[in-house]
PDB file of C-alpha atoms in Angstrom:
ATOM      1  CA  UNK A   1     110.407 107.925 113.511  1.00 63.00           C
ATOM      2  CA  UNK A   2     108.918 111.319 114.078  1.00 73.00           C
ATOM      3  CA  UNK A   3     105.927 112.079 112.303  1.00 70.00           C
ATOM      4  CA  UNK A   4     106.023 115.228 110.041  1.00 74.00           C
ATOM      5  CA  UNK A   5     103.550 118.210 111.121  1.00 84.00           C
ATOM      6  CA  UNK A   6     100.698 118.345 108.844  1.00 87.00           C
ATOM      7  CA  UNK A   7      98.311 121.269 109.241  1.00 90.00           C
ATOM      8  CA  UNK A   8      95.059 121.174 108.050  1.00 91.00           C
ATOM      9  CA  UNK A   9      92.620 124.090 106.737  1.00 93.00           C
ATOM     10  CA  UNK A  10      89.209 123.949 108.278  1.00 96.00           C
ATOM     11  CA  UNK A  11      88.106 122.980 104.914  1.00 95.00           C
ATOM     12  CA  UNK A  12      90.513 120.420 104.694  1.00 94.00           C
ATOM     13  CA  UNK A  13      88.766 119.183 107.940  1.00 95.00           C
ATOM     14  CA  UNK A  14      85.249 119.494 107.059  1.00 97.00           C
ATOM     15  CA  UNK A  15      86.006 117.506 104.056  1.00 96.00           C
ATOM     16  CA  UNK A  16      87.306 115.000 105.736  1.00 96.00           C
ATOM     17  CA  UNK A  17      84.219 114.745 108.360  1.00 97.00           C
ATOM     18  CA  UNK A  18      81.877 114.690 105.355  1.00 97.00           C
ATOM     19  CA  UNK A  19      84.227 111.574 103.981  1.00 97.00           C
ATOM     20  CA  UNK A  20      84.302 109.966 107.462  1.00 98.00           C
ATOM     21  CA  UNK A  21      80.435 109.901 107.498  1.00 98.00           C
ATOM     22  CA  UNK A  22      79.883 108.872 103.687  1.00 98.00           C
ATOM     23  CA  UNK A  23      81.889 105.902 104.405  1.00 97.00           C
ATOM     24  CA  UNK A  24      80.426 105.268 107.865  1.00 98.00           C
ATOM     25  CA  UNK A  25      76.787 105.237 106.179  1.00 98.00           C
ATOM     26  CA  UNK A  26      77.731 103.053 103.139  1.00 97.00           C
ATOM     27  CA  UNK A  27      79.828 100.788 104.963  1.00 97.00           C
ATOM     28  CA  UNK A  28      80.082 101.276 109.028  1.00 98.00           C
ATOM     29  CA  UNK A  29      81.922 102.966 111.426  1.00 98.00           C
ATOM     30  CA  UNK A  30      84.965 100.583 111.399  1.00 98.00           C
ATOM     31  CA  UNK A  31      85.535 100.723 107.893  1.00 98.00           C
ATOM     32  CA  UNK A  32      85.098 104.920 107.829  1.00 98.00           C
ATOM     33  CA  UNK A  33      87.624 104.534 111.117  1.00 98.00           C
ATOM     34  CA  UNK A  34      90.414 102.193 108.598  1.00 97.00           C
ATOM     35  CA  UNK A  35      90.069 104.568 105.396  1.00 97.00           C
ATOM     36  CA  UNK A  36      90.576 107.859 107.345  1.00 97.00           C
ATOM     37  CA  UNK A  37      93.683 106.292 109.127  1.00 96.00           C
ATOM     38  CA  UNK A  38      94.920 105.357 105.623  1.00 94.00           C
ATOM     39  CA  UNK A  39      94.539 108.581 104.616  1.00 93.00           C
ATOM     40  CA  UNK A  40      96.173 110.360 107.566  1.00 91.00           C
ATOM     41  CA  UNK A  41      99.187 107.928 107.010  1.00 89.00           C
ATOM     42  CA  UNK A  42      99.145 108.386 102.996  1.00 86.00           C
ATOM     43  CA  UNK A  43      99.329 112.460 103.686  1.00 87.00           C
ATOM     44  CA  UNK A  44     102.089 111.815 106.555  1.00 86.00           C
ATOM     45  CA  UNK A  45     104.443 109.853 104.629  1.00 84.00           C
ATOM     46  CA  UNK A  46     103.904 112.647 101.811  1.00 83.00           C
ATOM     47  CA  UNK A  47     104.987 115.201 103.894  1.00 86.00           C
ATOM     48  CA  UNK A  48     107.548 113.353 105.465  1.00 87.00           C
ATOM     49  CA  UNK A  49     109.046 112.596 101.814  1.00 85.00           C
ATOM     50  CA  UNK A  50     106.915 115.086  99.520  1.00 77.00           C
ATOM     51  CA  UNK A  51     109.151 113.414  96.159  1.00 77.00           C
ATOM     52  CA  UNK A  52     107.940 109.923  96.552  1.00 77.00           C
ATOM     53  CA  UNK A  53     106.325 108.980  93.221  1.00 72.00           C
ATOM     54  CA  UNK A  54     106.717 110.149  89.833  1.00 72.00           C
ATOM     55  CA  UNK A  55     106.121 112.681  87.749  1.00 72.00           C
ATOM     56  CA  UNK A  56     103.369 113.167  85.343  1.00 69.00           C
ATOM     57  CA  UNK A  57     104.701 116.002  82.494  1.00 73.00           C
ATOM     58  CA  UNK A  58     101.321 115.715  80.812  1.00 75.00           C
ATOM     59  CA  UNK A  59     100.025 117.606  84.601  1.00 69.00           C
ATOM     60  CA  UNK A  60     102.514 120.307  84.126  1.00 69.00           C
ATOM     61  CA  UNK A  61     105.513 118.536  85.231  1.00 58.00           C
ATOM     62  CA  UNK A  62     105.203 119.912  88.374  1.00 61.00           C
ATOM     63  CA  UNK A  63     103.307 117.402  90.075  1.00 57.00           C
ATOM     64  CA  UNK A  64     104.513 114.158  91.654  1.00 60.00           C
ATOM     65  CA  UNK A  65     102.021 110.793  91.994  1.00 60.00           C
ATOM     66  CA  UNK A  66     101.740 107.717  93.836  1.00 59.00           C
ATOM     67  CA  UNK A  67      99.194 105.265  93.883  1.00 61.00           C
ATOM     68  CA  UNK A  68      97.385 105.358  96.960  1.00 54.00           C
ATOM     69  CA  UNK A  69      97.197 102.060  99.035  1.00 55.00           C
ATOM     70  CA  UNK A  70     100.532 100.562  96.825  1.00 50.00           C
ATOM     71  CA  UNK A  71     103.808 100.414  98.566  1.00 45.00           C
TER      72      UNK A  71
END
């Protein structure tokens, strides 16, 4: 399966440096390594199927949720 182009803002990025080295500090290297590869695969099957979840009408309707780490 091809994997769907995400683009990140710089932002976006430096965000996710500051999480990498939060997690790296509280709880190594490996673990900060495993969280941000969940994340990059929780944001690529988003974009690859942006509907997946449901929706929440009390968050304007317009938004669609999934737990995060739950099939």
């Amino acid at each position: 399966m091809v994997r769907p182009l995400v683009i990140r803002s710089l932002a976006a990025e430096r965000d996710l440096s500051e999480l990498f080295d939060y997690i790296a500090q509280d709880s190594g290297v490996e673990r900060a390594e495993i969280v941000l590869r969940r994340l990059d695969e929780a944001i690529s099957n988003l974009a690859a199927s942006p509907l997946i979840g449901r929706v929440h009408p009390e968050l304007d309707g317009s938004l669609v949720c999934s737990r995060y780490g739950h099939g």
